[in-house]
C-alpha positions as CSV (number, residue, x, y, z in Angstrom):
1,M,72.1,92.5,157.4
2,A,71.3,93.7,153.9
3,G,73.7,96.2,152.6
4,S,76.5,95.4,155.1
5,G,78.9,94.2,152.4
6,I,79.4,95.2,148.8
7,L,80.8,93.0,146.0
8,Y,82.4,94.8,143.1
9,E,82.8,92.4,140.2
10,V,85.0,93.0,137.2
11,N,84.7,90.6,134.3
12,V,87.3,90.7,131.5
13,T,87.7,89.0,128.2
14,L,91.3,89.0,126.8
15,A,92.9,88.7,123.5
16,P,94.9,85.4,123.7
17,D,98.2,87.1,123.0
18,I,98.0,89.2,126.2
19,R,96.7,86.5,128.6
20,E,100.0,85.8,130.4
21,A,101.0,89.5,130.7
22,Y,97.5,90.5,131.8
23,A,97.5,87.8,134.5
24,K,100.9,89.1,135.8
25,W,99.7,92.7,135.7
26,L,96.4,91.8,137.4
27,G,98.2,90.6,140.6
28,A,99.8,94.0,141.1
29,H,96.5,95.7,140.2
30,V,94.6,93.7,142.8
31,D,97.3,94.6,145.4
32,E,96.8,98.3,144.5
33,M,93.0,98.0,144.8
34,L,93.4,96.4,148.2
35,S,95.5,99.4,149.4
36,I,92.5,101.7,148.8
37,D,90.5,102.5,151.9
38,G,87.3,100.4,152.2
39,F,88.6,97.4,150.2
40,I,88.7,94.4,152.5
41,G,89.3,91.4,150.2
42,A,89.7,90.2,146.7
43,S,89.6,87.0,144.7
44,V,90.4,86.4,141.1
45,Y,88.9,83.6,139.0
46,V,89.7,82.1,135.6
47,D,86.9,80.6,133.5
48,T,87.3,76.8,133.4
49,E,86.2,76.6,129.8
50,D,88.1,79.7,128.5
51,D,91.2,80.9,130.2
52,C,91.0,84.3,128.4
53,K,88.0,85.1,130.6
54,M,88.7,86.2,134.2
55,T,86.6,87.6,137.0
56,A,87.9,89.7,140.0
57,H,85.7,90.0,143.1
58,Y,86.5,92.8,145.4
59,I,84.8,93.0,148.8
60,L,84.2,96.5,150.1
61,R,83.2,97.6,153.6
62,D,80.1,99.5,152.5
63,Q,78.4,101.5,149.8
64,A,80.2,104.7,150.9
65,A,83.6,103.0,150.3
66,L,82.4,102.0,146.8
67,D,81.2,105.5,146.1
68,S,84.5,106.9,147.2
69,Y,86.4,104.5,145.0
70,L,84.3,105.3,141.9
71,A,84.7,109.0,142.4
72,E,88.3,109.2,143.4
73,H,90.2,106.1,142.1
74,A,88.3,104.3,139.4
75,P,89.3,106.5,136.4
76,H,93.0,106.0,137.2
77,M,92.7,102.3,137.9
78,R,90.8,101.7,134.6
79,E,93.2,103.9,132.6
80,D,96.1,101.8,133.8
81,G,94.7,98.7,132.2
82,V,94.1,100.6,128.9
83,K,97.6,102.0,129.1
84,H,99.1,98.5,129.3
85,F,96.8,96.6,127.0
86,G,95.0,99.0,124.8
87,D,91.9,97.5,123.1
88,K,93.0,93.9,123.6
89,F,90.6,93.4,126.5
90,K,87.0,94.2,127.3
91,A,85.8,94.8,130.9
92,T,82.3,94.8,132.4
93,R,81.5,95.6,135.9
94,R,78.6,95.0,138.3
95,V,77.9,95.7,142.0
96,M,76.1,93.4,144.4
97,Q,75.2,93.6,148.0
98,T,74.6,90.9,150.6
99,L,71.1,89.6,151.0
100,G,69.3,89.2,154.3
């Protein structure tokens, strides 16, 4: 059914000198994301051609869960990355829903 699942994707490009520390931090960050109501799964991927590029896929129950996350949790979660790594990474995000 269309709209029954939401994929929240975060793509990051890292400065090489933070790659290891970021990967370690990301594990705890993903765990924290999964503790937020509505998040039901996550996977993290590393680009096979550039290990300073990573993608996190978060699966959410529905659009309402995403809306709640964006309003109540996203600012803090995003600030945490900046607090740890400053301007040594760039993040982009997109949202997708299931088709058919």
